[in-house]
C-alpha positions as a printed NumPy array, in Angstrom:
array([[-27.644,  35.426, -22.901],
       [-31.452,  35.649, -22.815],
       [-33.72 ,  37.359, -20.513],
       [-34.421,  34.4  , -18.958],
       [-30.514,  32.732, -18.63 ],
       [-30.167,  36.262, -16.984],
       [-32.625,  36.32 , -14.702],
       [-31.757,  32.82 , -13.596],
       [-28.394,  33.991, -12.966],
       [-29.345,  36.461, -11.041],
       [-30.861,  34.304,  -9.131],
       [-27.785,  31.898,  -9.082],
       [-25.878,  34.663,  -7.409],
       [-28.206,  35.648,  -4.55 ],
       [-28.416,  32.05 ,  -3.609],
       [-24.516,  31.812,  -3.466],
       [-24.421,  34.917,  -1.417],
       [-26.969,  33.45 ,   0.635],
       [-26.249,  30.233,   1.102],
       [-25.379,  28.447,   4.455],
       [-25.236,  25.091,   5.839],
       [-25.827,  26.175,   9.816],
       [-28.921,  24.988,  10.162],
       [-27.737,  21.439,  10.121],
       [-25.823,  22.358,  13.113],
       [-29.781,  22.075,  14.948],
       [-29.453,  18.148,  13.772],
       [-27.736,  15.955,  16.881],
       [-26.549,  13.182,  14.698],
       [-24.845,  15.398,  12.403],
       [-22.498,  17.012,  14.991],
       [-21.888,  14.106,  16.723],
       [-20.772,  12.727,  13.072],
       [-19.192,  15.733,  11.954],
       [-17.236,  15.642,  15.35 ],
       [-15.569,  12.003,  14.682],
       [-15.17 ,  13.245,  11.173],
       [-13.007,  15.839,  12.465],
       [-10.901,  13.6  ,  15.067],
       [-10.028,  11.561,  13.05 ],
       [ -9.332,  13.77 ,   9.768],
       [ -7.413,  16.496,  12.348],
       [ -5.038,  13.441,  12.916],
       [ -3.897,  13.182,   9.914],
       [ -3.48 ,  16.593,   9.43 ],
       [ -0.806,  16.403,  11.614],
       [  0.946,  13.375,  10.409],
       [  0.761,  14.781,   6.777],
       [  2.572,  18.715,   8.096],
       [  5.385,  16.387,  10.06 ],
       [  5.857,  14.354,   7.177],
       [  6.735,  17.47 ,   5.301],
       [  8.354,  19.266,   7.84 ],
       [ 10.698,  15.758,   7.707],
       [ 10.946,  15.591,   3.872],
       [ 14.571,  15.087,   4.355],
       [ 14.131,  11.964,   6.725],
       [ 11.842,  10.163,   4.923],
       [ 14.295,  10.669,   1.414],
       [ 16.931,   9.393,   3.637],
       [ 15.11 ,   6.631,   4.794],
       [ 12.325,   5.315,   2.822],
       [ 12.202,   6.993,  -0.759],
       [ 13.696,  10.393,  -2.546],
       [ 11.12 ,   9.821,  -5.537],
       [  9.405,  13.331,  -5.295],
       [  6.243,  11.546,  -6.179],
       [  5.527,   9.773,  -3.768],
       [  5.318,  12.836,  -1.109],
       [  3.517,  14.34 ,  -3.8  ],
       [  0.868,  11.186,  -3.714],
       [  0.494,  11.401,  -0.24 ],
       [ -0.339,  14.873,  -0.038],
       [ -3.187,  14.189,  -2.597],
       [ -4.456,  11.717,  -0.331],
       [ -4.671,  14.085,   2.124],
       [ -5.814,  16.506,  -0.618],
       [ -8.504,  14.129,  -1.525],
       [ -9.997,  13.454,   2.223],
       [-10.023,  16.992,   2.691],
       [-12.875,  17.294,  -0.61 ],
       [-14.595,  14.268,   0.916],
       [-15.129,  15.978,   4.5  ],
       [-15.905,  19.151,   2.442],
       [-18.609,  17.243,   0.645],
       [-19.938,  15.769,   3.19 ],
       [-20.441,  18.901,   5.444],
       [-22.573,  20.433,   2.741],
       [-24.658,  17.161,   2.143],
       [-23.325,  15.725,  -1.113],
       [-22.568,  12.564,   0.293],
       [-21.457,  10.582,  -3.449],
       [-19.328,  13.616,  -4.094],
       [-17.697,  12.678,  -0.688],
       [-17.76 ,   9.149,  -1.454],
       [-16.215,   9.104,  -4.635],
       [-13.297,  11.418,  -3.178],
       [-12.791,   8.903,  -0.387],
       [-12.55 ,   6.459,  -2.591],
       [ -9.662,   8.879,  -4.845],
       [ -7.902,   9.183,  -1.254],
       [ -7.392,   5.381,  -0.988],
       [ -6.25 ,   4.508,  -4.582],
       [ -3.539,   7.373,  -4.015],
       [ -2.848,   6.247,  -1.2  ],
       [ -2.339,   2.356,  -2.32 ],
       [ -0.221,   3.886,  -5.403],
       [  1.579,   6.237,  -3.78 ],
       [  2.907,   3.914,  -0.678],
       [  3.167,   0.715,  -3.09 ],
       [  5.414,   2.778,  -5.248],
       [  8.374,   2.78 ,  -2.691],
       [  9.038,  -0.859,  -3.584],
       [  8.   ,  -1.142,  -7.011],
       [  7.861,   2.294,  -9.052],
       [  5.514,   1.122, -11.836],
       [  2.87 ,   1.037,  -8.952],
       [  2.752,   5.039, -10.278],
       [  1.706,   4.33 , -13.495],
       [  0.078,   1.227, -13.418],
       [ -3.42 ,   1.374, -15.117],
       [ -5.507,  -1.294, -14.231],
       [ -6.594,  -0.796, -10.6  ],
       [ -7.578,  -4.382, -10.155],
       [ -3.383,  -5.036, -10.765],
       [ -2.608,  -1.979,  -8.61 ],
       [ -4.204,  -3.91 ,  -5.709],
       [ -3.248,  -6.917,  -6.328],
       [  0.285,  -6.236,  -6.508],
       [  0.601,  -3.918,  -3.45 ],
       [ -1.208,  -6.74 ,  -1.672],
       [  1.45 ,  -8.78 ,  -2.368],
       [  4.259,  -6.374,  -1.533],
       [  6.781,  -6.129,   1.457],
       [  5.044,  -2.727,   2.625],
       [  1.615,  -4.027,   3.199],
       [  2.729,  -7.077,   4.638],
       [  4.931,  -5.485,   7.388],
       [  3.468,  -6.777,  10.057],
       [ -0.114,  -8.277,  10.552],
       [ -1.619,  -4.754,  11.598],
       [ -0.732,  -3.086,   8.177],
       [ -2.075,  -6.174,   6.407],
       [ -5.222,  -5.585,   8.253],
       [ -5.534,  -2.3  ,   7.706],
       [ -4.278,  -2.481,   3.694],
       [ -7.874,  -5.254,   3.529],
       [ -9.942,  -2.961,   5.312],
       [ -9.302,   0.025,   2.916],
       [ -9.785,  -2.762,   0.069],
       [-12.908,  -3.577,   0.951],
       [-14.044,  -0.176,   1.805],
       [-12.86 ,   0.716,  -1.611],
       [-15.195,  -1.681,  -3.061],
       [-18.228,  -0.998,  -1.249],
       [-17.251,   3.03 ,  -2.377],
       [-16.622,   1.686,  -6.335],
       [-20.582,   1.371,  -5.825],
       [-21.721,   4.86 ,  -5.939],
       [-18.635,   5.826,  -8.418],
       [-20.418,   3.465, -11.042],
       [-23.836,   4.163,  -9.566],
       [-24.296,   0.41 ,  -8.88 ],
       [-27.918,   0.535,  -7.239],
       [-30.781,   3.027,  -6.672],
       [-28.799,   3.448,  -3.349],
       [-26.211,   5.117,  -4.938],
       [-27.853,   7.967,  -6.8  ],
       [-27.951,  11.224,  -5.46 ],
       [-31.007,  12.647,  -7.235],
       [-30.311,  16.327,  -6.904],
       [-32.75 ,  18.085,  -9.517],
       [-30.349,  21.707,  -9.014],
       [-28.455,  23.48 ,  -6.917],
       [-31.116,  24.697,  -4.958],
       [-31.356,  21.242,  -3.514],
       [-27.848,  21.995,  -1.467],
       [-27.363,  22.247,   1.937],
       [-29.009,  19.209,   2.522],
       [-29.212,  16.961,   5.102],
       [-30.082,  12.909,   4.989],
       [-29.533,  11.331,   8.487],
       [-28.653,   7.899,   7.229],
       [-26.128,   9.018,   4.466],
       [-25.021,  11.041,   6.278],
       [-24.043,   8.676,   8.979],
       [-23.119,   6.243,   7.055],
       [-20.892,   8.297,   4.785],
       [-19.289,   9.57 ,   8.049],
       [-18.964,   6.198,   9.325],
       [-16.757,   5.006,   6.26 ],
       [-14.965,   8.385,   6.381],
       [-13.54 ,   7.816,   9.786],
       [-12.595,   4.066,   8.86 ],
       [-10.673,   4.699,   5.804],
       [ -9.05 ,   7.967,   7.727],
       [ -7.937,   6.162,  10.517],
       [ -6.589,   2.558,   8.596],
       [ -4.667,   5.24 ,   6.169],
       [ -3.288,   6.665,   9.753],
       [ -2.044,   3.762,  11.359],
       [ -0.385,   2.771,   8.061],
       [  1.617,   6.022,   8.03 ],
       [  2.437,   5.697,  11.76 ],
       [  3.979,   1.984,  11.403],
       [  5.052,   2.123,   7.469],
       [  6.815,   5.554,   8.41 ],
       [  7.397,   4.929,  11.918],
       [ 10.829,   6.858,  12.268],
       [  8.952,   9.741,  11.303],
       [  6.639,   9.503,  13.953],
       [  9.479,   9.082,  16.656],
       [ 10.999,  12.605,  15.405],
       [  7.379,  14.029,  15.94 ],
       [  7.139,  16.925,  18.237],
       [  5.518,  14.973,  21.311],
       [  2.144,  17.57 ,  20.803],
       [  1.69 ,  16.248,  17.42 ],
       [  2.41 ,  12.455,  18.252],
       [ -0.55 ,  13.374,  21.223],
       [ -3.14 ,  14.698,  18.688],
       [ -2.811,  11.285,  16.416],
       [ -2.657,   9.172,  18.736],
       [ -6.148,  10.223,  19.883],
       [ -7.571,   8.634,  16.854],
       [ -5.56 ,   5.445,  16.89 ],
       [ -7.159,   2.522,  18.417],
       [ -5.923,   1.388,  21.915],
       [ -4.3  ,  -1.629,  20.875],
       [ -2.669,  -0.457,  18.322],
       [ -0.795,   2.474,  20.317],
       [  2.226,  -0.08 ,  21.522],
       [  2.715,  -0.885,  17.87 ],
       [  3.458,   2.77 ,  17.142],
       [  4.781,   4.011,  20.377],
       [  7.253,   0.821,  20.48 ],
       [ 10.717,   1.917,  19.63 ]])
């Protein structure tokens, strides 16, 4: 290591120890983002621990393949890093995660009906295939919802292949982190919330026993981020 490598380090280390996000707190817009963020994202946070907590439902009724739990926890997983991202400004980071979340998400639920959904390479067969399955084509809600996360996946493809000078992130070093970018961050917040909640109502119709066997707190605390309209779809017996 030479003087200077250890130096920088040095350097490196006080700027961990010293690093903190809170002054974005002092920004309106990105509360009022981070706070739909959260709604949404604590939602499924409670879906995902019931849908553990009834592993042995959900063998019973829908699938015992191991995977597919698995997937849906990386789903979870993978919103979780996107929100994370976010928070501290490194909005194609959260992107690109959101974008994971959804192709897990599209595996791991297509997989129930046709298994080589878990293994299937080429992502443009991977949609097209669960489009045309039984599971996404449930009822005209889930249909709606399985387009919307389509097309949201598209527009998120974008920054994973860096289509556009819109969809670089330009960060000379670390140094540039917190930061804070009203629009991006908006707009990655915006998406965020959109892709949380169609992957929400999904689980709540797809896996709608599930929800029935809910403690009636935890039904309460997704339900707040479902869409008024939707609610008699889920609550319906």
């Amino acid at each position: 290591m030479t003087r200077e490598c250890k130096s920088d380090f040095d350097s490196f280390l006080s700027y961990i120890a010293s690093y903190k996000i809170s002054e974005n707190l002092e920004q309106t817009s990105y509360v009022e983002t981070a706070k739909s963020m959260h709604k949404a994202y604590f939602s499924l946070l409670h879906f995902h621990c019931e849908l553990n907590f009834q592993s042995e439902l959900f063998r019973g009724e829908y699938s015992d393949d191991e995977n597919i739990l698995s997937r849906i926890s990386e789903v979870v997983s993978d919103i979780g890093s996107s929100n994370f991202n976010w928070i501290n400004g490194s909005y194609k980071a959260s992107r690109v995660m959101l974008r994971s979340s959804i192709e897990n998400f599209v595996r791991g639920l297509s997989s129930i009906e046709d298994e080589t959904q878990l293994t299937e390479k080429s992502v443009y067969s991977l949609f097209d295939n669960a489009k045309e399955s039984n599971i996404f084509n449930s009822n005209e809600t889930v249909r709606l919802c399985f387009n919307s996360i389509h097309s949201s996946y598209k527009e998120l493809c974008k920054d994973t292949h860096t289509a556009s000078i819109a969809n670089m992130e330009n960060i000379s070093s670390l140094v540039d982190y917190p930061k804070y970018f009203e629009d991006k961050s908006r707009d990655t917040g915006a998406i965020f919330v959109s892709v949380v909640k169609d992957i929400l109502i999904m689980l709540c119709l797809i896996f709608n026993k599930v929800f029935h066997k809910m403690h009636h707190k935890n039904q309460q605390n997704i339900l707040i981020s479902i869409p008024r309209n939707t609610k008699p779809l889920i609550l319906a017996p």
